[in-house]
mmCIF file with all atom_site columns, C-alpha atoms in Angstrom:
data_model
loop_
_atom_site.group_PDB
_atom_site.id
_atom_site.type_symbol
_atom_site.label_atom_id
_atom_site.label_alt_id
_atom_site.label_comp_id
_atom_site.label_asym_id
_atom_site.label_entity_id
_atom_site.label_seq_id
_atom_site.pdbx_PDB_ins_code
_atom_site.Cartn_x
_atom_site.Cartn_y
_atom_site.Cartn_z
_atom_site.occupancy
_atom_site.B_iso_or_equiv
_atom_site.pdbx_formal_charge
_atom_site.auth_seq_id
_atom_site.auth_comp_id
_atom_site.auth_asym_id
_atom_site.auth_atom_id
_atom_site.pdbx_PDB_model_num
ATOM 1   C CA . MET A 1 1   ? 154.813 11.813 45.582 1.00 66.00 ? 1   MET A CA 1
ATOM 2   C CA . GLU A 1 2   ? 156.656 11.166 48.426 1.00 78.00 ? 2   GLU A CA 1
ATOM 3   C CA . ILE A 1 3   ? 159.490 9.457  46.711 1.00 84.00 ? 3   ILE A CA 1
ATOM 4   C CA . LYS A 1 4   ? 159.821 12.031 43.761 1.00 87.00 ? 4   LYS A CA 1
ATOM 5   C CA . MET A 1 5   ? 160.092 14.742 46.873 1.00 90.00 ? 5   MET A CA 1
ATOM 6   C CA . MET A 1 6   ? 162.989 12.629 48.514 1.00 92.00 ? 6   MET A CA 1
ATOM 7   C CA . ARG A 1 7   ? 164.654 12.107 44.881 1.00 94.00 ? 7   ARG A CA 1
ATOM 8   C CA . LEU A 1 8   ? 164.281 15.872 44.407 1.00 95.00 ? 8   LEU A CA 1
ATOM 9   C CA . GLU A 1 9   ? 166.010 16.607 47.289 1.00 96.00 ? 9   GLU A CA 1
ATOM 10  C CA . GLU A 1 10  ? 168.932 14.215 46.383 1.00 95.00 ? 10  GLU A CA 1
ATOM 11  C CA . LEU A 1 11  ? 169.255 16.430 43.069 1.00 96.00 ? 11  LEU A CA 1
ATOM 12  C CA . LEU A 1 12  ? 169.841 19.749 45.326 1.00 96.00 ? 12  LEU A CA 1
ATOM 13  C CA . GLY A 1 13  ? 172.140 17.917 47.284 1.00 96.00 ? 13  GLY A CA 1
ATOM 14  C CA . TYR A 1 14  ? 170.015 19.363 50.394 1.00 96.00 ? 14  TYR A CA 1
ATOM 15  C CA . LYS A 1 15  ? 167.632 17.671 53.163 1.00 96.00 ? 15  LYS A CA 1
ATOM 16  C CA . PHE A 1 16  ? 164.726 19.834 53.754 1.00 97.00 ? 16  PHE A CA 1
ATOM 17  C CA . SER A 1 17  ? 164.521 20.232 57.944 1.00 96.00 ? 17  SER A CA 1
ATOM 18  C CA . ASN A 1 18  ? 160.591 21.745 56.846 1.00 96.00 ? 18  ASN A CA 1
ATOM 19  C CA . ILE A 1 19  ? 159.555 19.336 53.972 1.00 95.00 ? 19  ILE A CA 1
ATOM 20  C CA . SER A 1 20  ? 156.303 21.752 53.428 1.00 95.00 ? 20  SER A CA 1
ATOM 21  C CA . LEU A 1 21  ? 158.711 24.717 52.363 1.00 97.00 ? 21  LEU A CA 1
ATOM 22  C CA . LEU A 1 22  ? 159.971 22.365 49.237 1.00 96.00 ? 22  LEU A CA 1
ATOM 23  C CA . GLU A 1 23  ? 156.087 21.484 49.116 1.00 95.00 ? 23  GLU A CA 1
ATOM 24  C CA . LEU A 1 24  ? 155.054 25.073 49.049 1.00 96.00 ? 24  LEU A CA 1
ATOM 25  C CA . ALA A 1 25  ? 158.465 26.340 46.402 1.00 97.00 ? 25  ALA A CA 1
ATOM 26  C CA . LEU A 1 26  ? 156.409 23.808 43.734 1.00 96.00 ? 26  LEU A CA 1
ATOM 27  C CA . ARG A 1 27  ? 152.810 25.038 43.844 1.00 94.00 ? 27  ARG A CA 1
ATOM 28  C CA . HIS A 1 28  ? 151.801 27.367 41.006 1.00 90.00 ? 28  HIS A CA 1
ATOM 29  C CA . ARG A 1 29  ? 149.715 30.926 41.427 1.00 89.00 ? 29  ARG A CA 1
ATOM 30  C CA . SER A 1 30  ? 147.182 29.123 39.522 1.00 87.00 ? 30  SER A CA 1
ATOM 31  C CA . VAL A 1 31  ? 146.553 25.983 42.824 1.00 85.00 ? 31  VAL A CA 1
ATOM 32  C CA . GLY A 1 32  ? 145.523 28.986 45.149 1.00 85.00 ? 32  GLY A CA 1
ATOM 33  C CA . SER A 1 33  ? 146.470 31.537 47.602 1.00 87.00 ? 33  SER A CA 1
ATOM 34  C CA . GLU A 1 34  ? 148.925 29.133 49.495 1.00 92.00 ? 34  GLU A CA 1
ATOM 35  C CA . ASN A 1 35  ? 151.426 29.481 46.397 1.00 94.00 ? 35  ASN A CA 1
ATOM 36  C CA . ASN A 1 36  ? 154.944 29.806 45.624 1.00 96.00 ? 36  ASN A CA 1
ATOM 37  C CA . GLU A 1 37  ? 155.025 33.545 44.781 1.00 96.00 ? 37  GLU A CA 1
ATOM 38  C CA . ARG A 1 38  ? 156.614 35.170 47.345 1.00 97.00 ? 38  ARG A CA 1
ATOM 39  C CA . LEU A 1 39  ? 159.420 32.463 47.611 1.00 98.00 ? 39  LEU A CA 1
ATOM 40  C CA . GLU A 1 40  ? 160.365 33.380 44.463 1.00 97.00 ? 40  GLU A CA 1
ATOM 41  C CA . PHE A 1 41  ? 160.560 36.800 45.012 1.00 98.00 ? 41  PHE A CA 1
ATOM 42  C CA . LEU A 1 42  ? 163.480 35.727 47.966 1.00 98.00 ? 42  LEU A CA 1
ATOM 43  C CA . GLY A 1 43  ? 164.559 33.034 45.883 1.00 98.00 ? 43  GLY A CA 1
ATOM 44  C CA . ASP A 1 44  ? 165.298 35.713 42.815 1.00 97.00 ? 44  ASP A CA 1
ATOM 45  C CA . SER A 1 45  ? 167.535 37.871 45.294 1.00 98.00 ? 45  SER A CA 1
ATOM 46  C CA . VAL A 1 46  ? 169.295 35.142 46.755 1.00 98.00 ? 46  VAL A CA 1
ATOM 47  C CA . LEU A 1 47  ? 170.329 33.532 43.809 1.00 98.00 ? 47  LEU A CA 1
ATOM 48  C CA . SER A 1 48  ? 171.150 36.843 42.159 1.00 97.00 ? 48  SER A CA 1
ATOM 49  C CA . PHE A 1 49  ? 173.722 37.079 45.312 1.00 98.00 ? 49  PHE A CA 1
ATOM 50  C CA . ILE A 1 50  ? 175.377 34.784 45.447 1.00 97.00 ? 50  ILE A CA 1
ATOM 51  C CA . VAL A 1 51  ? 176.128 34.395 42.226 1.00 97.00 ? 51  VAL A CA 1
ATOM 52  C CA . SER A 1 52  ? 177.599 37.840 42.455 1.00 97.00 ? 52  SER A CA 1
ATOM 53  C CA . ARG A 1 53  ? 179.771 36.722 45.123 1.00 96.00 ? 53  ARG A CA 1
ATOM 54  C CA . LYS A 1 54  ? 180.872 33.921 43.283 1.00 95.00 ? 54  LYS A CA 1
ATOM 55  C CA . LEU A 1 55  ? 181.698 35.609 40.325 1.00 94.00 ? 55  LEU A CA 1
ATOM 56  C CA . PHE A 1 56  ? 183.316 38.396 42.481 1.00 96.00 ? 56  PHE A CA 1
ATOM 57  C CA . LEU A 1 57  ? 185.619 36.076 44.112 1.00 95.00 ? 57  LEU A CA 1
ATOM 58  C CA . GLU A 1 58  ? 186.547 33.981 41.189 1.00 92.00 ? 58  GLU A CA 1
ATOM 59  C CA . GLY A 1 59  ? 186.682 36.508 38.644 1.00 89.00 ? 59  GLY A CA 1
ATOM 60  C CA . LEU A 1 60  ? 189.280 38.680 39.805 1.00 88.00 ? 60  LEU A CA 1
ATOM 61  C CA . LYS A 1 61  ? 190.571 40.225 36.664 1.00 90.00 ? 61  LYS A CA 1
ATOM 62  C CA . ASP A 1 62  ? 186.911 40.790 35.440 1.00 90.00 ? 62  ASP A CA 1
ATOM 63  C CA . ASP A 1 63  ? 185.187 44.439 35.402 1.00 90.00 ? 63  ASP A CA 1
ATOM 64  C CA . GLU A 1 64  ? 181.865 45.576 36.853 1.00 92.00 ? 64  GLU A CA 1
ATOM 65  C CA . ALA A 1 65  ? 180.825 45.214 32.900 1.00 86.00 ? 65  ALA A CA 1
ATOM 66  C CA . THR A 1 66  ? 181.628 41.695 32.914 1.00 87.00 ? 66  THR A CA 1
ATOM 67  C CA . LEU A 1 67  ? 180.650 40.229 36.331 1.00 92.00 ? 67  LEU A CA 1
ATOM 68  C CA . THR A 1 68  ? 177.232 41.899 35.255 1.00 90.00 ? 68  THR A CA 1
ATOM 69  C CA . ARG A 1 69  ? 177.077 40.533 32.056 1.00 86.00 ? 69  ARG A CA 1
ATOM 70  C CA . LYS A 1 70  ? 178.177 36.613 33.880 1.00 90.00 ? 70  LYS A CA 1
ATOM 71  C CA . ARG A 1 71  ? 175.726 37.411 36.390 1.00 93.00 ? 71  ARG A CA 1
ATOM 72  C CA . SER A 1 72  ? 172.997 37.659 34.182 1.00 89.00 ? 72  SER A CA 1
ATOM 73  C CA . VAL A 1 73  ? 173.157 34.987 31.432 1.00 88.00 ? 73  VAL A CA 1
ATOM 74  C CA . LEU A 1 74  ? 173.629 32.716 34.957 1.00 93.00 ? 74  LEU A CA 1
ATOM 75  C CA . THR A 1 75  ? 170.214 33.540 36.380 1.00 94.00 ? 75  THR A CA 1
ATOM 76  C CA . ASP A 1 76  ? 168.152 34.506 33.344 1.00 89.00 ? 76  ASP A CA 1
ATOM 77  C CA . ARG A 1 77  ? 165.241 32.364 32.412 1.00 87.00 ? 77  ARG A CA 1
ATOM 78  C CA . THR A 1 78  ? 167.148 30.313 29.785 1.00 85.00 ? 78  THR A CA 1
ATOM 79  C CA . THR A 1 79  ? 169.502 28.795 32.512 1.00 91.00 ? 79  THR A CA 1
ATOM 80  C CA . LEU A 1 80  ? 166.953 28.653 35.572 1.00 94.00 ? 80  LEU A CA 1
ATOM 81  C CA . ARG A 1 81  ? 164.621 26.534 32.297 1.00 90.00 ? 81  ARG A CA 1
ATOM 82  C CA . LYS A 1 82  ? 167.715 23.832 32.149 1.00 91.00 ? 82  LYS A CA 1
ATOM 83  C CA . VAL A 1 83  ? 168.103 23.825 35.868 1.00 95.00 ? 83  VAL A CA 1
ATOM 84  C CA . ALA A 1 84  ? 164.326 22.770 35.864 1.00 95.00 ? 84  ALA A CA 1
ATOM 85  C CA . GLU A 1 85  ? 164.540 20.152 33.591 1.00 92.00 ? 85  GLU A CA 1
ATOM 86  C CA . ARG A 1 86  ? 167.373 18.622 35.106 1.00 93.00 ? 86  ARG A CA 1
ATOM 87  C CA . LEU A 1 87  ? 165.605 18.456 38.534 1.00 95.00 ? 87  LEU A CA 1
ATOM 88  C CA . GLY A 1 88  ? 162.402 17.097 36.951 1.00 94.00 ? 88  GLY A CA 1
ATOM 89  C CA . LEU A 1 89  ? 160.632 20.278 37.980 1.00 94.00 ? 89  LEU A CA 1
ATOM 90  C CA . LYS A 1 90  ? 157.985 19.621 35.014 1.00 89.00 ? 90  LYS A CA 1
ATOM 91  C CA . GLU A 1 91  ? 156.833 16.630 36.856 1.00 89.00 ? 91  GLU A CA 1
ATOM 92  C CA . LEU A 1 92  ? 156.382 17.840 40.049 1.00 92.00 ? 92  LEU A CA 1
ATOM 93  C CA . VAL A 1 93  ? 155.144 21.152 39.763 1.00 91.00 ? 93  VAL A CA 1
ATOM 94  C CA . MET A 1 94  ? 151.499 21.697 40.775 1.00 90.00 ? 94  MET A CA 1
ATOM 95  C CA . VAL A 1 95  ? 148.904 23.469 38.853 1.00 84.00 ? 95  VAL A CA 1
ATOM 96  C CA . GLY A 1 96  ? 145.191 24.477 38.708 1.00 82.00 ? 96  GLY A CA 1
ATOM 97  C CA . ASP A 1 97  ? 142.760 22.729 36.573 1.00 76.00 ? 97  ASP A CA 1
ATOM 98  C CA . SER A 1 98  ? 142.445 26.174 34.622 1.00 74.00 ? 98  SER A CA 1
ATOM 99  C CA . LEU A 1 99  ? 146.164 25.393 33.332 1.00 72.00 ? 99  LEU A CA 1
ATOM 100 C CA . GLN A 1 100 ? 144.995 21.952 32.397 1.00 68.00 ? 100 GLN A CA 1
ATOM 101 C CA . GLY A 1 101 ? 148.714 20.444 33.506 1.00 63.00 ? 101 GLY A CA 1
ATOM 102 C CA . ARG A 1 102 ? 150.503 22.778 31.379 1.00 74.00 ? 102 ARG A CA 1
ATOM 103 C CA . THR A 1 103 ? 153.633 23.886 31.880 1.00 75.00 ? 103 THR A CA 1
ATOM 104 C CA . SER A 1 104 ? 155.905 27.182 30.685 1.00 80.00 ? 104 SER A CA 1
ATOM 105 C CA . GLN A 1 105 ? 159.362 27.883 30.783 1.00 81.00 ? 105 GLN A CA 1
ATOM 106 C CA . LYS A 1 106 ? 158.510 31.210 32.777 1.00 86.00 ? 106 LYS A CA 1
ATOM 107 C CA . MET A 1 107 ? 156.833 28.978 35.233 1.00 89.00 ? 107 MET A CA 1
ATOM 108 C CA . LEU A 1 108 ? 159.415 26.079 35.657 1.00 92.00 ? 108 LEU A CA 1
ATOM 109 C CA . ALA A 1 109 ? 162.258 29.236 35.675 1.00 93.00 ? 109 ALA A CA 1
ATOM 110 C CA . ASP A 1 110 ? 160.063 30.496 38.126 1.00 95.00 ? 110 ASP A CA 1
ATOM 111 C CA . VAL A 1 111 ? 160.057 27.357 40.144 1.00 96.00 ? 111 VAL A CA 1
ATOM 112 C CA . VAL A 1 112 ? 164.050 27.120 40.436 1.00 97.00 ? 112 VAL A CA 1
ATOM 113 C CA . GLU A 1 113 ? 163.814 30.329 42.102 1.00 98.00 ? 113 GLU A CA 1
ATOM 114 C CA . ALA A 1 114 ? 160.918 29.736 44.636 1.00 98.00 ? 114 ALA A CA 1
ATOM 115 C CA . ILE A 1 115 ? 162.770 26.312 45.886 1.00 98.00 ? 115 ILE A CA 1
ATOM 116 C CA . ILE A 1 116 ? 166.074 28.912 46.499 1.00 98.00 ? 116 ILE A CA 1
ATOM 117 C CA . GLY A 1 117 ? 163.922 30.856 48.184 1.00 98.00 ? 117 GLY A CA 1
ATOM 118 C CA . ALA A 1 118 ? 162.703 27.773 50.565 1.00 98.00 ? 118 ALA A CA 1
ATOM 119 C CA . VAL A 1 119 ? 166.235 26.359 51.029 1.00 98.00 ? 119 VAL A CA 1
ATOM 120 C CA . TYR A 1 120 ? 167.585 29.479 52.356 1.00 98.00 ? 120 TYR A CA 1
ATOM 121 C CA . LEU A 1 121 ? 164.405 29.710 54.492 1.00 98.00 ? 121 LEU A CA 1
ATOM 122 C CA . ASP A 1 122 ? 164.873 26.322 56.036 1.00 98.00 ? 122 ASP A CA 1
ATOM 123 C CA . GLY A 1 123 ? 169.137 26.765 56.110 1.00 97.00 ? 123 GLY A CA 1
ATOM 124 C CA . GLY A 1 124 ? 169.920 30.271 55.487 1.00 97.00 ? 124 GLY A CA 1
ATOM 125 C CA . VAL A 1 125 ? 172.669 31.221 53.304 1.00 97.00 ? 125 VAL A CA 1
ATOM 126 C CA . GLU A 1 126 ? 175.448 27.980 53.691 1.00 97.00 ? 126 GLU A CA 1
ATOM 127 C CA . GLY A 1 127 ? 172.335 25.971 52.491 1.00 97.00 ? 127 GLY A CA 1
ATOM 128 C CA . ALA A 1 128 ? 171.509 27.694 49.664 1.00 98.00 ? 128 ALA A CA 1
ATOM 129 C CA . GLU A 1 129 ? 174.894 28.432 48.239 1.00 97.00 ? 129 GLU A CA 1
ATOM 130 C CA . ARG A 1 130 ? 175.449 24.640 48.826 1.00 97.00 ? 130 ARG A CA 1
ATOM 131 C CA . VAL A 1 131 ? 172.546 23.776 46.539 1.00 97.00 ? 131 VAL A CA 1
ATOM 132 C CA . ILE A 1 132 ? 173.273 26.784 44.254 1.00 97.00 ? 132 ILE A CA 1
ATOM 133 C CA . SER A 1 133 ? 176.903 25.568 43.425 1.00 96.00 ? 133 SER A CA 1
ATOM 134 C CA . LYS A 1 134 ? 175.405 22.012 42.585 1.00 96.00 ? 134 LYS A CA 1
ATOM 135 C CA . ILE A 1 135 ? 172.292 22.775 40.495 1.00 96.00 ? 135 ILE A CA 1
ATOM 136 C CA . LEU A 1 136 ? 174.259 25.667 38.739 1.00 94.00 ? 136 LEU A CA 1
ATOM 137 C CA . PHE A 1 137 ? 178.148 25.031 38.999 1.00 93.00 ? 137 PHE A CA 1
ATOM 138 C CA . GLU A 1 138 ? 178.505 21.480 39.159 1.00 89.00 ? 138 GLU A CA 1
ATOM 139 C CA . GLY A 1 139 ? 178.885 19.988 35.479 1.00 83.00 ? 139 GLY A CA 1
ATOM 140 C CA . ASP A 1 140 ? 178.820 22.180 32.631 1.00 85.00 ? 140 ASP A CA 1
ATOM 141 C CA . LEU A 1 141 ? 175.381 24.227 32.946 1.00 87.00 ? 141 LEU A CA 1
ATOM 142 C CA . ALA A 1 142 ? 177.029 27.165 33.554 1.00 89.00 ? 142 ALA A CA 1
ATOM 143 C CA . ALA A 1 143 ? 179.770 27.035 31.209 1.00 87.00 ? 143 ALA A CA 1
ATOM 144 C CA . GLU A 1 144 ? 177.295 26.339 28.304 1.00 86.00 ? 144 GLU A CA 1
ATOM 145 C CA . ALA A 1 145 ? 175.156 30.001 29.482 1.00 84.00 ? 145 ALA A CA 1
ATOM 146 C CA . LEU A 1 146 ? 178.603 31.731 29.412 1.00 84.00 ? 146 LEU A CA 1
ATOM 147 C CA . GLU A 1 147 ? 179.275 30.444 26.176 1.00 82.00 ? 147 GLU A CA 1
ATOM 148 C CA . ARG A 1 148 ? 175.645 31.147 24.724 1.00 80.00 ? 148 ARG A CA 1
ATOM 149 C CA . GLN A 1 149 ? 176.142 34.674 25.830 1.00 77.00 ? 149 GLN A CA 1
ATOM 150 C CA . ASP A 1 150 ? 179.590 34.815 24.553 1.00 84.00 ? 150 ASP A CA 1
ATOM 151 C CA . TRP A 1 151 ? 178.517 34.525 20.946 1.00 89.00 ? 151 TRP A CA 1
ATOM 152 C CA . ILE A 1 152 ? 176.115 37.021 20.898 1.00 89.00 ? 152 ILE A CA 1
ATOM 153 C CA . SER A 1 153 ? 178.298 39.543 22.380 1.00 87.00 ? 153 SER A CA 1
ATOM 154 C CA . MET A 1 154 ? 180.931 38.575 19.574 1.00 88.00 ? 154 MET A CA 1
ATOM 155 C CA . VAL A 1 155 ? 178.454 39.246 17.006 1.00 93.00 ? 155 VAL A CA 1
ATOM 156 C CA . LYS A 1 156 ? 177.685 42.638 18.248 1.00 91.00 ? 156 LYS A CA 1
ATOM 157 C CA . GLU A 1 157 ? 181.674 43.583 19.088 1.00 89.00 ? 157 GLU A CA 1
ATOM 158 C CA . TRP A 1 158 ? 182.052 42.647 15.463 1.00 92.00 ? 158 TRP A CA 1
ATOM 159 C CA . SER A 1 159 ? 179.604 44.484 14.314 1.00 93.00 ? 159 SER A CA 1
ATOM 160 C CA . ASP A 1 160 ? 180.392 47.866 16.023 1.00 91.00 ? 160 ASP A CA 1
ATOM 161 C CA . GLN A 1 161 ? 183.847 47.476 15.381 1.00 90.00 ? 161 GLN A CA 1
ATOM 162 C CA . GLN A 1 162 ? 183.127 46.973 11.263 1.00 91.00 ? 162 GLN A CA 1
ATOM 163 C CA . ARG A 1 163 ? 180.300 49.674 11.757 1.00 93.00 ? 163 ARG A CA 1
ATOM 164 C CA . VAL A 1 164 ? 178.100 47.137 10.671 1.00 94.00 ? 164 VAL A CA 1
ATOM 165 C CA . GLN A 1 165 ? 174.154 46.878 11.736 1.00 94.00 ? 165 GLN A CA 1
ATOM 166 C CA . TYR A 1 166 ? 173.065 43.724 12.542 1.00 96.00 ? 166 TYR A CA 1
ATOM 167 C CA . ARG A 1 167 ? 169.345 42.599 13.550 1.00 96.00 ? 167 ARG A CA 1
ATOM 168 C CA . TYR A 1 168 ? 167.987 39.180 15.143 1.00 96.00 ? 168 TYR A CA 1
ATOM 169 C CA . VAL A 1 169 ? 164.274 38.247 14.385 1.00 96.00 ? 169 VAL A CA 1
ATOM 170 C CA . THR A 1 170 ? 162.699 35.428 16.192 1.00 95.00 ? 170 THR A CA 1
ATOM 171 C CA . PHE A 1 171 ? 160.010 33.296 15.869 1.00 92.00 ? 171 PHE A CA 1
ATOM 172 C CA . GLU A 1 172 ? 157.490 31.132 18.193 1.00 88.00 ? 172 GLU A CA 1
ATOM 173 C CA . GLU A 1 173 ? 157.353 27.516 16.582 1.00 84.00 ? 173 GLU A CA 1
ATOM 174 C CA . ASP A 1 174 ? 154.983 24.712 17.546 1.00 76.00 ? 174 ASP A CA 1
ATOM 175 C CA . ALA A 1 175 ? 156.454 21.048 17.686 1.00 66.00 ? 175 ALA A CA 1
ATOM 176 C CA . GLU A 1 176 ? 154.921 17.730 19.034 1.00 61.00 ? 176 GLU A CA 1
ATOM 177 C CA . ASP A 1 177 ? 157.047 17.824 22.463 1.00 60.00 ? 177 ASP A CA 1
ATOM 178 C CA . GLY A 1 178 ? 156.020 21.987 22.690 1.00 65.00 ? 178 GLY A CA 1
ATOM 179 C CA . LYS A 1 179 ? 157.370 24.625 21.201 1.00 76.00 ? 179 LYS A CA 1
ATOM 180 C CA . TYR A 1 180 ? 160.200 26.035 20.104 1.00 84.00 ? 180 TYR A CA 1
ATOM 181 C CA . PHE A 1 181 ? 162.294 29.257 19.108 1.00 91.00 ? 181 PHE A CA 1
ATOM 182 C CA . GLN A 1 182 ? 163.600 29.902 15.050 1.00 94.00 ? 182 GLN A CA 1
ATOM 183 C CA . ALA A 1 183 ? 166.217 33.155 15.422 1.00 95.00 ? 183 ALA A CA 1
ATOM 184 C CA . TRP A 1 184 ? 167.299 34.912 12.145 1.00 96.00 ? 184 TRP A CA 1
ATOM 185 C CA . LEU A 1 185 ? 170.264 37.229 12.329 1.00 97.00 ? 185 LEU A CA 1
ATOM 186 C CA . THR A 1 186 ? 171.649 39.429 9.517  1.00 96.00 ? 186 THR A CA 1
ATOM 187 C CA . VAL A 1 187 ? 174.924 41.039 9.638  1.00 96.00 ? 187 VAL A CA 1
ATOM 188 C CA . GLY A 1 188 ? 175.321 43.273 6.896  1.00 92.00 ? 188 GLY A CA 1
ATOM 189 C CA . ASP A 1 189 ? 174.369 41.526 3.373  1.00 93.00 ? 189 ASP A CA 1
ATOM 190 C CA . LEU A 1 190 ? 174.586 38.095 5.472  1.00 94.00 ? 190 LEU A CA 1
ATOM 191 C CA . THR A 1 191 ? 171.595 36.148 6.879  1.00 96.00 ? 191 THR A CA 1
ATOM 192 C CA . GLU A 1 192 ? 172.191 32.812 9.152  1.00 96.00 ? 192 GLU A CA 1
ATOM 193 C CA . THR A 1 193 ? 169.451 30.755 11.401 1.00 96.00 ? 193 THR A CA 1
ATOM 194 C CA . GLY A 1 194 ? 169.596 29.032 14.566 1.00 94.00 ? 194 GLY A CA 1
ATOM 195 C CA . THR A 1 195 ? 166.910 27.552 16.917 1.00 92.00 ? 195 THR A CA 1
ATOM 196 C CA . GLY A 1 196 ? 166.400 26.726 20.104 1.00 87.00 ? 196 GLY A CA 1
ATOM 197 C CA . GLY A 1 197 ? 164.019 26.002 23.248 1.00 82.00 ? 197 GLY A CA 1
ATOM 198 C CA . THR A 1 198 ? 164.070 29.850 24.045 1.00 84.00 ? 198 THR A CA 1
ATOM 199 C CA . LYS A 1 199 ? 164.808 33.092 22.329 1.00 87.00 ? 199 LYS A CA 1
ATOM 200 C CA . LYS A 1 200 ? 168.331 33.236 23.595 1.00 86.00 ? 200 LYS A CA 1
ATOM 201 C CA . GLU A 1 201 ? 169.620 29.747 22.611 1.00 87.00 ? 201 GLU A CA 1
ATOM 202 C CA . ALA A 1 202 ? 168.235 30.491 19.131 1.00 92.00 ? 202 ALA A CA 1
ATOM 203 C CA . MET A 1 203 ? 169.944 33.633 19.118 1.00 93.00 ? 203 MET A CA 1
ATOM 204 C CA . ALA A 1 204 ? 173.493 31.643 20.206 1.00 90.00 ? 204 ALA A CA 1
ATOM 205 C CA . SER A 1 205 ? 172.635 29.475 17.674 1.00 92.00 ? 205 SER A CA 1
ATOM 206 C CA . ALA A 1 206 ? 172.566 32.157 14.563 1.00 94.00 ? 206 ALA A CA 1
ATOM 207 C CA . ALA A 1 207 ? 175.173 33.871 16.122 1.00 93.00 ? 207 ALA A CA 1
ATOM 208 C CA . LYS A 1 208 ? 177.832 31.025 16.773 1.00 91.00 ? 208 LYS A CA 1
ATOM 209 C CA . LYS A 1 209 ? 177.125 30.208 12.501 1.00 93.00 ? 209 LYS A CA 1
ATOM 210 C CA . MET A 1 210 ? 177.368 33.765 12.350 1.00 93.00 ? 210 MET A CA 1
ATOM 211 C CA . MET A 1 211 ? 180.937 33.971 14.079 1.00 91.00 ? 211 MET A CA 1
ATOM 212 C CA . ALA A 1 212 ? 182.156 31.178 11.475 1.00 90.00 ? 212 ALA A CA 1
ATOM 213 C CA . LYS A 1 213 ? 181.543 33.329 8.293  1.00 89.00 ? 213 LYS A CA 1
ATOM 214 C CA . LEU A 1 214 ? 182.801 36.813 9.823  1.00 88.00 ? 214 LEU A CA 1
ATOM 215 C CA . SER A 1 215 ? 185.834 35.095 11.417 1.00 80.00 ? 215 SER A CA 1
ATOM 216 C CA . PRO A 1 216 ? 186.876 31.913 9.623  1.00 64.00 ? 216 PRO A CA 1
#
């Protein structure tokens, strides 16, 4: 476990002074009273603040609505689940016997927030900002998240402009390697489908296909 924790610190780009904070961040509430819920509560606020500040400073031409939309998609469960996957948290999170080793997308997203809370307690705003910049903004994850939201927004804007009704219907499906989602998008008389690891991913997939029809 010690080697895995060192690897996690490497992926975070942060070395804990108090490693017990990181260990606590990985403990799901099913383990017992010593769990990560309070760290998750703290990390959620820290993440929102740091992302808000970054967007405010870098998006000088963005209005309030645009900044809010970007922050929402950068901190939602879909994005945090992808962060969790890149950090290998599924193999590190500790769960109680009642869950029989099962982890959900929400659980993994919550662990990411708990880790951010742990980093904040250990290293303050500077440490948390460094970690969030590395796990969220380095590479293509943030760009992918914003693009995902853009497709959904584009369908809404087109439908509003044309005064055409649109509707998403999502289904959760089982697969050998876990669950996935399927989305059906109807715009007027047109229908497209998409799949993804979360509802938003499936909706974005369907929206991207739909926009190819609406704006060829």
